[in-house]
mmCIF file of C-alpha atoms and ligand atoms in Angstrom:
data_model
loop_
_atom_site.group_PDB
_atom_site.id
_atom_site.type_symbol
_atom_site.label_atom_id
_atom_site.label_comp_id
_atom_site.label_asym_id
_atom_site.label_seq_id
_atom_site.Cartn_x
_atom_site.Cartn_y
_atom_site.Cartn_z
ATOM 1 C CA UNK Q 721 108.261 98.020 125.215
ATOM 2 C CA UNK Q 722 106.360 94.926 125.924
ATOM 3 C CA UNK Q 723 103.009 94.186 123.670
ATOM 4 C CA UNK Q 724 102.920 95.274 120.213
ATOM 5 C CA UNK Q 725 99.371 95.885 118.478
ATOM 6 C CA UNK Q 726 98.606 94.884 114.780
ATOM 7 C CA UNK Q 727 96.291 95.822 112.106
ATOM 8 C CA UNK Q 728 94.988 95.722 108.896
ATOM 9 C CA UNK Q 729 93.575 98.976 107.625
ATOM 10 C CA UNK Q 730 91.591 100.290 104.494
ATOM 11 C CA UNK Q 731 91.341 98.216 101.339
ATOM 12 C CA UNK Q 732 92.662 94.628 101.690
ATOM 13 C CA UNK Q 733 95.422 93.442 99.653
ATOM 14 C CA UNK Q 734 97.094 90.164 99.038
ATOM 15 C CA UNK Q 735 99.928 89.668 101.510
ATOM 16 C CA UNK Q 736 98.655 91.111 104.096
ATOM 17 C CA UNK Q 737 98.075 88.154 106.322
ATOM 18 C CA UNK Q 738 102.097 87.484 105.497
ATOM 19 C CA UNK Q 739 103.108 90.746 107.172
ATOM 20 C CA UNK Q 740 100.996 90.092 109.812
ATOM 21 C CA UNK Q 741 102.425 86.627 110.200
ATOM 22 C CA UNK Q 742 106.469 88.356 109.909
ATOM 23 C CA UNK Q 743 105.183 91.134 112.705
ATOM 24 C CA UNK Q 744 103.819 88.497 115.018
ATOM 25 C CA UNK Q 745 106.770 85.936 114.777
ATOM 26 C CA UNK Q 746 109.528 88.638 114.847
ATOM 27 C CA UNK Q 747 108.218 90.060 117.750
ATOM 28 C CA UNK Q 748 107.709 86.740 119.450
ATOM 29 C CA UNK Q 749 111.475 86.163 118.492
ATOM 30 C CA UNK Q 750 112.130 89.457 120.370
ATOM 31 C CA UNK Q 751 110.413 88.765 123.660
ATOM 32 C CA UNK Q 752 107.213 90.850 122.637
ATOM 33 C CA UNK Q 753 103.708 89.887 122.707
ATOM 34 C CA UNK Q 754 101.529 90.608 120.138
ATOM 35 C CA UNK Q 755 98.077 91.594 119.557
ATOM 36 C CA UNK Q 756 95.576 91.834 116.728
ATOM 37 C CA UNK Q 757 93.602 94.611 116.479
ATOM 38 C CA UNK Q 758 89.915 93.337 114.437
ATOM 39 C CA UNK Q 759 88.450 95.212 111.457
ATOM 40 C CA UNK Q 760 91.094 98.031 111.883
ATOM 41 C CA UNK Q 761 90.577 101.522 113.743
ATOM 42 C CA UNK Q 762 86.547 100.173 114.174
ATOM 43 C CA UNK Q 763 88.280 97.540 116.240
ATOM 44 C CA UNK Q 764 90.161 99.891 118.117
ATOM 45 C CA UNK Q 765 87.160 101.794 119.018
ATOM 46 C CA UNK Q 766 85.065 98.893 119.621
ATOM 47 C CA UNK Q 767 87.448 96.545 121.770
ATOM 48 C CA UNK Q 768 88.322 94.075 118.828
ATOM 49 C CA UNK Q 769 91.301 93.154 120.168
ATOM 50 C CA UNK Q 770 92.405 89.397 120.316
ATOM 51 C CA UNK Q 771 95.786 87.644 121.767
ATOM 52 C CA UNK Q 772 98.114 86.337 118.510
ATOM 53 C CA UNK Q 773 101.298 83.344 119.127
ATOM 54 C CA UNK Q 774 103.002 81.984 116.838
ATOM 55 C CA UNK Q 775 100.454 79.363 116.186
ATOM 56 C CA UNK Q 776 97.439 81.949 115.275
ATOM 57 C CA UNK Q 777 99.504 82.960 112.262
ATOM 58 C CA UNK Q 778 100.055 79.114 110.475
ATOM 59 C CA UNK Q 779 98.765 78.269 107.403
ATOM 60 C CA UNK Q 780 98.370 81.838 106.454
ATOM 61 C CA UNK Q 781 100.865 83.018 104.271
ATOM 62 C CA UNK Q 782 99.505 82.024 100.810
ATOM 63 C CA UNK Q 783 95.800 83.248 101.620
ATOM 64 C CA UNK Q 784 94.561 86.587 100.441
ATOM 65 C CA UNK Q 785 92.988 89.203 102.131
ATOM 66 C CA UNK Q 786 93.264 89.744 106.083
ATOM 67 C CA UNK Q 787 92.905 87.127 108.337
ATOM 68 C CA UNK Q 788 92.413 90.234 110.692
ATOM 69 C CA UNK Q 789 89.631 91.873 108.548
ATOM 70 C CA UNK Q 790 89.861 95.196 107.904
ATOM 71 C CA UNK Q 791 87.508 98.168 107.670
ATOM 72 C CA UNK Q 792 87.811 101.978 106.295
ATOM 73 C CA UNK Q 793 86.446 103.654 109.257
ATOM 74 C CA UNK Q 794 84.423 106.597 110.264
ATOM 75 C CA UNK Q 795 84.529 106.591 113.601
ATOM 76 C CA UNK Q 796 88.215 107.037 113.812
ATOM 77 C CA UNK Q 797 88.005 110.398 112.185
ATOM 78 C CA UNK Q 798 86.169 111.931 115.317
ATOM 79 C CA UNK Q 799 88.047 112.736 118.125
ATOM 80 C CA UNK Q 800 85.637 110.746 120.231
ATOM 81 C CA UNK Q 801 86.260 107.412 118.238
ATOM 82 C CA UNK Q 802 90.331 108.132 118.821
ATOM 83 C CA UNK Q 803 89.473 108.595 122.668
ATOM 84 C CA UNK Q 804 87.493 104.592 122.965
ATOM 85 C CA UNK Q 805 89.863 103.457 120.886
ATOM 86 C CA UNK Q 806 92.874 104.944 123.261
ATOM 87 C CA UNK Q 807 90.980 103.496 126.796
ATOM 88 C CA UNK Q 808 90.847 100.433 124.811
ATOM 89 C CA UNK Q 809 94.756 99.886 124.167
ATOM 90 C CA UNK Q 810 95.467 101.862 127.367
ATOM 91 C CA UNK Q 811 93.773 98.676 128.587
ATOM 92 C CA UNK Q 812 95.189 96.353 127.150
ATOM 93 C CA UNK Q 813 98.564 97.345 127.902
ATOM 94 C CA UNK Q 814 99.627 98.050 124.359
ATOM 95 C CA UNK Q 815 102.977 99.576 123.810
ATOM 96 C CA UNK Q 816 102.840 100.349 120.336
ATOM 97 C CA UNK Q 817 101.086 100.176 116.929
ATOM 98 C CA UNK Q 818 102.021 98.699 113.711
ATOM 99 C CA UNK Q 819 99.522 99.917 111.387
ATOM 100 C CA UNK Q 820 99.491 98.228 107.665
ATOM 101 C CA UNK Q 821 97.551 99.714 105.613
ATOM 102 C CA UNK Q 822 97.608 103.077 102.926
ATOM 103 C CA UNK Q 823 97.257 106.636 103.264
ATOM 104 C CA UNK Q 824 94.102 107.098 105.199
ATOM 105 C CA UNK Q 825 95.701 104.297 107.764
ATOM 106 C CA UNK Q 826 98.679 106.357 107.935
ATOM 107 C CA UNK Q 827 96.901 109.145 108.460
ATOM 108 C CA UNK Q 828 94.713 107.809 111.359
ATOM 109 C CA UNK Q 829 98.032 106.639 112.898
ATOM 110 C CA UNK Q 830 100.118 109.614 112.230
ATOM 111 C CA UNK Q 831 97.087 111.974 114.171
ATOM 112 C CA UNK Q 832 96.590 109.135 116.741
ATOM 113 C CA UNK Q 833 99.779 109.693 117.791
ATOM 114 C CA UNK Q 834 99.665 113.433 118.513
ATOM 115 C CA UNK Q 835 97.094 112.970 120.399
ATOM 116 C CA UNK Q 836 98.418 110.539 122.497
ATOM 117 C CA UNK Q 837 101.684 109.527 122.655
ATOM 118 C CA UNK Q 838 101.571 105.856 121.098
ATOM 119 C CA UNK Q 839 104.361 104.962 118.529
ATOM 120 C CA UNK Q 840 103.084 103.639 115.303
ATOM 121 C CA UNK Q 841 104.708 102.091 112.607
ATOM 122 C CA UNK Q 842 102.737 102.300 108.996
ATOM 123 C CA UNK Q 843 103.765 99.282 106.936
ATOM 124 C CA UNK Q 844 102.746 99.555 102.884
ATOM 125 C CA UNK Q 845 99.378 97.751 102.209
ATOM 126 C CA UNK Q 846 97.156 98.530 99.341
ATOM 127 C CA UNK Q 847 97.126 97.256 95.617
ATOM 128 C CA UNK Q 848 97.304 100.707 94.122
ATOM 129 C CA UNK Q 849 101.555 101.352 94.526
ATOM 130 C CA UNK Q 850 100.389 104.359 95.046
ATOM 131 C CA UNK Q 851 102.709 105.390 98.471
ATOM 132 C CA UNK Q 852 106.101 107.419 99.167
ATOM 133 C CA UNK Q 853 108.545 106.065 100.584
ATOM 134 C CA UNK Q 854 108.869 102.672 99.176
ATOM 135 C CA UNK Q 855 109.089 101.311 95.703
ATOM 136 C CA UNK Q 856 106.824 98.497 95.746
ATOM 137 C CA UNK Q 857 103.245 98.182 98.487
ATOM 138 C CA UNK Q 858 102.164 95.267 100.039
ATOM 139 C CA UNK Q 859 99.632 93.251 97.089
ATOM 140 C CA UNK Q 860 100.564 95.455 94.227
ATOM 141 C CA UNK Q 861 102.666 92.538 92.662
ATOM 142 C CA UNK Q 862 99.797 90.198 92.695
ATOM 143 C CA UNK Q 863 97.171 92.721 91.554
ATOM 144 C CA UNK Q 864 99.309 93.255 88.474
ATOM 145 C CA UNK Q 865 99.625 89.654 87.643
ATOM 146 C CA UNK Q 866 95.753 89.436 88.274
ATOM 147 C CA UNK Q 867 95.088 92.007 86.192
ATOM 148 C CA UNK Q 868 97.570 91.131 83.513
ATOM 149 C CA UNK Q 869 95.552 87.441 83.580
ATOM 150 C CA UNK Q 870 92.208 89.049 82.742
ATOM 151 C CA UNK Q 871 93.378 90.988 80.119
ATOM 152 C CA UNK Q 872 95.330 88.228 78.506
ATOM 153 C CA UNK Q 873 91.616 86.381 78.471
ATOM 154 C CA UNK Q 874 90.126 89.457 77.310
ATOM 155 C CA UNK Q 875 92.926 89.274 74.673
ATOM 156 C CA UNK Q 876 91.905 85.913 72.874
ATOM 157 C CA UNK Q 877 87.488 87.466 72.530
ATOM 158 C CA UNK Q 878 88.884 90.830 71.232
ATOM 159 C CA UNK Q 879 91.411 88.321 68.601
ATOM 160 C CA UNK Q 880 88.212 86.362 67.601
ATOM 161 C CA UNK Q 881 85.893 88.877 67.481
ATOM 162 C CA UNK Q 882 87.858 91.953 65.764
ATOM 163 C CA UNK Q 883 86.899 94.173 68.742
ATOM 164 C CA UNK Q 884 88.141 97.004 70.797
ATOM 165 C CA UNK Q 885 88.092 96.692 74.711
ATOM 166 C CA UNK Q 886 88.461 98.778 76.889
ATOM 167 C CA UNK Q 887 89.788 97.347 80.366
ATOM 168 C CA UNK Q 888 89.541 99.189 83.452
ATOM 169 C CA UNK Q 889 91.430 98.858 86.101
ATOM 170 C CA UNK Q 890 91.674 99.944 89.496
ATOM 171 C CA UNK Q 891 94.223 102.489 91.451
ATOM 172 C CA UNK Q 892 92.496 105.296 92.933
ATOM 173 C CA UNK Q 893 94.395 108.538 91.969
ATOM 174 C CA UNK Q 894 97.350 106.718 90.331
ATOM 175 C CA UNK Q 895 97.947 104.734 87.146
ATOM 176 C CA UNK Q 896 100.339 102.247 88.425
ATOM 177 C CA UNK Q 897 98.438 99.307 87.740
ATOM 178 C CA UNK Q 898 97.284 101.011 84.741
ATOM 179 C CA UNK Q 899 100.425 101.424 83.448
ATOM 180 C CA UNK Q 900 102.228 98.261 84.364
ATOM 181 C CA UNK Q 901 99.811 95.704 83.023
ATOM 182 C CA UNK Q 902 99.565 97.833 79.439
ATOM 183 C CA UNK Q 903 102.908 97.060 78.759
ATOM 184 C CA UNK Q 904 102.679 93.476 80.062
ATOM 185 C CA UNK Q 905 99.308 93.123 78.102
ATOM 186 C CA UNK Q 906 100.171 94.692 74.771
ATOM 187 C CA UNK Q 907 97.850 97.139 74.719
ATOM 188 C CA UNK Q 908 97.796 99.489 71.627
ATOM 189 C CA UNK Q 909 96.412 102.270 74.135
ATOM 190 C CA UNK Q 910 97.195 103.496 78.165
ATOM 191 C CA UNK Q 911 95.013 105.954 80.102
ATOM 192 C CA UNK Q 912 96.556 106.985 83.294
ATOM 193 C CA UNK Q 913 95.935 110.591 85.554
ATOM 194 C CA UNK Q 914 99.712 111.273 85.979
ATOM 195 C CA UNK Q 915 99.844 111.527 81.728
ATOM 196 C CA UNK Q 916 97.406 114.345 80.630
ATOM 197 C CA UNK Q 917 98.313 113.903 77.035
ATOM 198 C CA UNK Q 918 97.110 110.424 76.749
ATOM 199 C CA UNK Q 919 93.603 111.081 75.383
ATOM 200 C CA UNK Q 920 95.029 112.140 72.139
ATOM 201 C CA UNK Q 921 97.098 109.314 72.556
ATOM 202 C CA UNK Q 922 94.467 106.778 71.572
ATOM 203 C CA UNK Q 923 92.715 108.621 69.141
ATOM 204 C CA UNK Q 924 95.362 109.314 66.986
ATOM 205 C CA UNK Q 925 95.961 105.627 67.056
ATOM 206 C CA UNK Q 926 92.324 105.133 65.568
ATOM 207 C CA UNK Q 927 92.569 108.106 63.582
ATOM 208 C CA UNK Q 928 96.169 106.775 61.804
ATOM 209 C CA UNK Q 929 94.859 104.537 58.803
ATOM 210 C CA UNK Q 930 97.710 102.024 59.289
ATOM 211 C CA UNK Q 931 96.459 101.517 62.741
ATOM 212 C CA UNK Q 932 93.450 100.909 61.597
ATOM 213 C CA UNK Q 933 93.548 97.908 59.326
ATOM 214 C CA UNK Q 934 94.719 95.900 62.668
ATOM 215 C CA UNK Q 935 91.460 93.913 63.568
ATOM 216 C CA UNK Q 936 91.312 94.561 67.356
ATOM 217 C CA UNK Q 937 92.621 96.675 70.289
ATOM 218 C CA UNK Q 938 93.066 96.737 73.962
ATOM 219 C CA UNK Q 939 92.939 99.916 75.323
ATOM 220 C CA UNK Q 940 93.700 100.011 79.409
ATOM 221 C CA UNK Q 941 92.074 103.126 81.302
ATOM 222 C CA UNK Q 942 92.995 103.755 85.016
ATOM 223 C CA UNK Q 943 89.729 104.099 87.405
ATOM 224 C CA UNK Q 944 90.645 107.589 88.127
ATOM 225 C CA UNK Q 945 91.195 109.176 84.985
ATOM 226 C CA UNK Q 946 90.037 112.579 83.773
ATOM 227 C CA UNK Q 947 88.351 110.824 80.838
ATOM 228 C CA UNK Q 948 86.251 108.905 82.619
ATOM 229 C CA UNK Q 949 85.859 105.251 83.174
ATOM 230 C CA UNK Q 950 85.984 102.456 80.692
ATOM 231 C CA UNK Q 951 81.862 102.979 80.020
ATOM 232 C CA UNK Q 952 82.296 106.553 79.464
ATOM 233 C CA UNK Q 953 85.338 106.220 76.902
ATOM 234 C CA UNK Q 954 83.242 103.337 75.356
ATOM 235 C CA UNK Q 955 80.446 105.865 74.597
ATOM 236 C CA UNK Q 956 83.069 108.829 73.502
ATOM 237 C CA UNK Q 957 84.816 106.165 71.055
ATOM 238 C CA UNK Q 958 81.466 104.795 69.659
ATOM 239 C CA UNK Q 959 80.623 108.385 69.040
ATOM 240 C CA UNK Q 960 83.459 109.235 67.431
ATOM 241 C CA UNK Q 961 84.090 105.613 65.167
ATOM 242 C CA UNK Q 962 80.421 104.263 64.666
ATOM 243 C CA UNK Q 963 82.314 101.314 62.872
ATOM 244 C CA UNK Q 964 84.216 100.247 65.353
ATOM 245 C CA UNK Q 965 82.913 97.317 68.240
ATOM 246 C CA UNK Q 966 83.727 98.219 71.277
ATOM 247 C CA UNK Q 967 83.234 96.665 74.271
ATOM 248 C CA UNK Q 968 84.188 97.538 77.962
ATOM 249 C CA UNK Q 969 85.184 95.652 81.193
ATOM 250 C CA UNK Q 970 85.662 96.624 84.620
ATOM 251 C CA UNK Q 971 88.083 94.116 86.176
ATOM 252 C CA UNK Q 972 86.919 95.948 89.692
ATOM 253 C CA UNK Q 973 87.321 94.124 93.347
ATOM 254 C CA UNK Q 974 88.846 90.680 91.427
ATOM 255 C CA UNK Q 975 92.547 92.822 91.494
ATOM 256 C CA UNK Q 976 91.931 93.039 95.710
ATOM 257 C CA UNK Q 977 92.072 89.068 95.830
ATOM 258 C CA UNK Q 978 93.719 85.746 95.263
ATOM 259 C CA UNK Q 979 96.842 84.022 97.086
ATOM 260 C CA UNK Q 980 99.597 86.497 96.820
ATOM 261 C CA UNK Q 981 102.466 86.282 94.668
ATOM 262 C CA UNK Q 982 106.251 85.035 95.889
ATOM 263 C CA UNK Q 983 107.398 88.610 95.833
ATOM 264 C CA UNK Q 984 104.420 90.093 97.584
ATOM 265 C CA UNK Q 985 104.899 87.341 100.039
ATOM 266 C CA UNK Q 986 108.579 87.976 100.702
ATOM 267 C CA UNK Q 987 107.906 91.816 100.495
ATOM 268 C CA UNK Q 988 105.280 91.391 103.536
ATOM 269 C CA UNK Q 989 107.577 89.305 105.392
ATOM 270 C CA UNK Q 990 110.789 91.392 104.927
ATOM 271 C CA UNK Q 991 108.632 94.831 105.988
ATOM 272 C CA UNK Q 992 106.465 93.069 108.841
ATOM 273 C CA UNK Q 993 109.621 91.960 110.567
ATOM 274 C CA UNK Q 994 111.249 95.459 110.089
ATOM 275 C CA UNK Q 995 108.376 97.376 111.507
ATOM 276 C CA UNK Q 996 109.387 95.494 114.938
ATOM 277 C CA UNK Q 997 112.722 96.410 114.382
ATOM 278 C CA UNK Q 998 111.808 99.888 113.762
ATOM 279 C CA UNK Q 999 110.115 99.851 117.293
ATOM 280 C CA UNK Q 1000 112.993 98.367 118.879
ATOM 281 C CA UNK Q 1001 114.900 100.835 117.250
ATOM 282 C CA UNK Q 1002 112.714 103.476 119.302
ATOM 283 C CA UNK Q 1003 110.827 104.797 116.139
ATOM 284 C CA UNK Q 1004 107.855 106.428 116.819
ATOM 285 C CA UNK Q 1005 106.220 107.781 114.035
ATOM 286 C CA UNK Q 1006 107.376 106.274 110.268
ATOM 287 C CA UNK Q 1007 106.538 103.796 107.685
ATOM 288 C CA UNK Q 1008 108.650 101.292 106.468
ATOM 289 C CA UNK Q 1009 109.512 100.713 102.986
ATOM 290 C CA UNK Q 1010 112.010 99.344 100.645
ATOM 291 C CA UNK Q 1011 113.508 101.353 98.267
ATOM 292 C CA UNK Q 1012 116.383 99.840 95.874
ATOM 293 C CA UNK Q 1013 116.773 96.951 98.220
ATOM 294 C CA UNK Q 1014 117.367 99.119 101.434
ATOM 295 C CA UNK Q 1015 114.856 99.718 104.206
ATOM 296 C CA UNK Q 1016 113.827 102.960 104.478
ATOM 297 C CA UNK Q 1017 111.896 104.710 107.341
ATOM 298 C CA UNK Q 1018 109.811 107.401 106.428
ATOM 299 C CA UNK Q 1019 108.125 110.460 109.130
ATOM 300 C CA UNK Q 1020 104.438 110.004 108.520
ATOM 301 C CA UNK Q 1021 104.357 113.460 107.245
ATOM 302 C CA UNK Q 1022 106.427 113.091 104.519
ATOM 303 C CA UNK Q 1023 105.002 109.606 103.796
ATOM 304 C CA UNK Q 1024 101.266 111.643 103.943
ATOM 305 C CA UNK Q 1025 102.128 114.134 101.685
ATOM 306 C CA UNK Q 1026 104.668 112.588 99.391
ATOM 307 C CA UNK Q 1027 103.568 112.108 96.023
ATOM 308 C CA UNK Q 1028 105.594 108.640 94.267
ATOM 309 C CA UNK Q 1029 105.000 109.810 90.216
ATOM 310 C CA UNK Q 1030 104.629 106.601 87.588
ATOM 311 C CA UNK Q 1031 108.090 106.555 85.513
ATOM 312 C CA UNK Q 1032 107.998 108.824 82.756
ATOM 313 C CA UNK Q 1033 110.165 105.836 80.707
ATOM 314 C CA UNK Q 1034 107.626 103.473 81.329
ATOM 315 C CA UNK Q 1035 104.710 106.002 79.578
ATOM 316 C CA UNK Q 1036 107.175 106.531 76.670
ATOM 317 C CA UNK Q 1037 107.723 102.974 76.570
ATOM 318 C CA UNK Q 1038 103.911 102.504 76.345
ATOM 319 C CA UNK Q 1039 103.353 104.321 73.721
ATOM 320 C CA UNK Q 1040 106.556 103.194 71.371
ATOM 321 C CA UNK Q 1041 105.264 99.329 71.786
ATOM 322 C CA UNK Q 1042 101.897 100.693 70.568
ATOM 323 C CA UNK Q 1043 103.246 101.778 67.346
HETATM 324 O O1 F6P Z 2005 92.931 101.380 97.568
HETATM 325 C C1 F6P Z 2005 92.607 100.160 97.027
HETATM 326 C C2 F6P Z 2005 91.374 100.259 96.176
HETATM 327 O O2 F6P Z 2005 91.088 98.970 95.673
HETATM 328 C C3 F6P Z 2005 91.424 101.276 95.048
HETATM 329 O O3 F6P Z 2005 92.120 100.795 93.914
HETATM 330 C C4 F6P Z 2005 89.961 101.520 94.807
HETATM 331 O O4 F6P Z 2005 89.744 102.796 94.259
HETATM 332 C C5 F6P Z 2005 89.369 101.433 96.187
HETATM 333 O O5 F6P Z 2005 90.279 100.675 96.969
HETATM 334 C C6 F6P Z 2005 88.016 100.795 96.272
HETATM 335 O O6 F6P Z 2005 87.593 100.848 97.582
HETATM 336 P P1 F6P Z 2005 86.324 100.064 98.162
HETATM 337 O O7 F6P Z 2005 86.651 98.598 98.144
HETATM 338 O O8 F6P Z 2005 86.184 100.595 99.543
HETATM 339 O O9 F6P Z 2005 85.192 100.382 97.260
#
């Protein structure tokens, strides 16, 4: 194995740019050369591909999203796209993938190599925590603290104003972030999709008279839960408890950005620099995570299909700080 190809795939997340920086200069260390592979699998396919030393990768590790851009892509799903983008790193004499990114990347990567042959490594990208195989992704740590900022600001208005908000946040399927910066935020209320009894949750805190005499709430919903976003819940709630004044925010795209945190950083670095290990190791086909301080390499399949479930302590925990 000679020349290792990087990329960046799906949504961005802070640290990214550090992994790429760890994959690069750990494979330089190695004798490899390294690639970057533009915009993702739409860079594979459209011949993206640019030359990376140990210079290319300075002065990134403390900027957000991907100096490599990245791109959810389309293309890549036909088996057309996979062929370009095969004549592409067939010509450019790449040896081997390392593809960071979630569980559409992985997917791309696990099929693009049963097609043809090229060992991948999937490295843990994406804000949502929402992957098997590793306990923490890539920008989840700094998404949290983002998050936990904004609702620490939306804190002080609710305070003055005796108001409810509800705060959405992002995560896809999964309430990681949803959970994680309720505790950290004091909220009196936590919607996530992993915890189906949740709804009745928060209205028995508004329906419990105690609860009610405090002034002002923040209730946290998860984008992908079965209630609805915050706007929905804002209309249920109003419905339900004319008196109360509610008001909703989306926090939205601001959780995908900002310099990432020390332990995203060192996170990036530590998995970036054992994906080329993993190679030299003659992996073909896993991700690489970190579980209880170990590294841990994970089939694709399993890493697909896996399903990492939010801690049942931590909803309990939710809900007794809400009392
Ligand atoms: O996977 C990261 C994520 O930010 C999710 O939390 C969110 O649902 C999704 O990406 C948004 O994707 P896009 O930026 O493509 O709209």
């Amino acid at each position: 194995m000679k020349r290792i190809g990087v990329y960046t795939s799906g949504g961005d997340a802070p640290g990214m740019n550090a992994c790429v920086r760890a994959v690069v200069r750990t494979g330089i260390y190695n004798g490899l050369e390294i690639k970057g592979i533009k915009r993702g699998y739409e860079g594979m396919i459209s011949n993206n591909i640019i030359d990376l030393d140990r210079q290319s990768v300075a002065n990134i590790i403390q900027r957000g999203g991907t100096f490599l851009k990245t791109a959810r892509s389309e293309a890549f799903m036909t088996k057309e796209g996979r062929a370009k983008a095969f004549e592409n790193i067939k010509n450019h004499e790449i040896d081997a993938l390392v593809c960071i990114g979630g569980n559409g990347s992985y997917t791309g990567a696990k099929i693009f190599y049963e097609e043809y042959g090229i060992p991948c490594v999937g490295l843990p990208g994406t804000i949502d925590n929402d992957l098997y195989g590793t306990d923490f992704t890539i920008g989840y740590d700094t998404a949290i603290n983002t998050a936990l900022d904004s609702i620490d600001k939306i804190r002080d208005t609710a305070h003055s104003h005796e108001r409810v908000f509800i705060v959405e946040v992002m995560g896809r399927n999964s309430g990681f972030i949803a959970l994680d910066v309720a505790i950290a935020g004091g909220a009196e209320g936590v919607l996530i999709p992993e915890d189906l009894g949740d709804w009745d949750k928060v209205l028995n805190h508004f329906n419990n008279p105690r609860k009610r005499k405090k002034s002002f709430s923040i209730i946290v919903v998860a984008e992908g839960d079965e209630q609805g976003g915050a706007l929905i819940l804002e209309k249920k709630l109003t419905a339900m408890y004319p008196d109360l004044k509610i008001r909703s925010t989306i926090l939205g795209h601001v959780q995908r950005g900002g310099s990432p945190s020390a332990r995203d950083r060192i996170l990036a670095s530590r998995l970036g620099s054992e994906a080329i290990h993993a190679l030299l190791q003659g992996e073909q086909a896993v991700t690489v995570g970190i579980v209880s301080d170990k590294v841990v390499y994970t089939p694709f399949n399993q890493a697909i299909e896996g399903k990492k479930s939010v801690s049942e302590n931590l909803i309990k925990l939710a809900e007794i700080l809400a009392i």
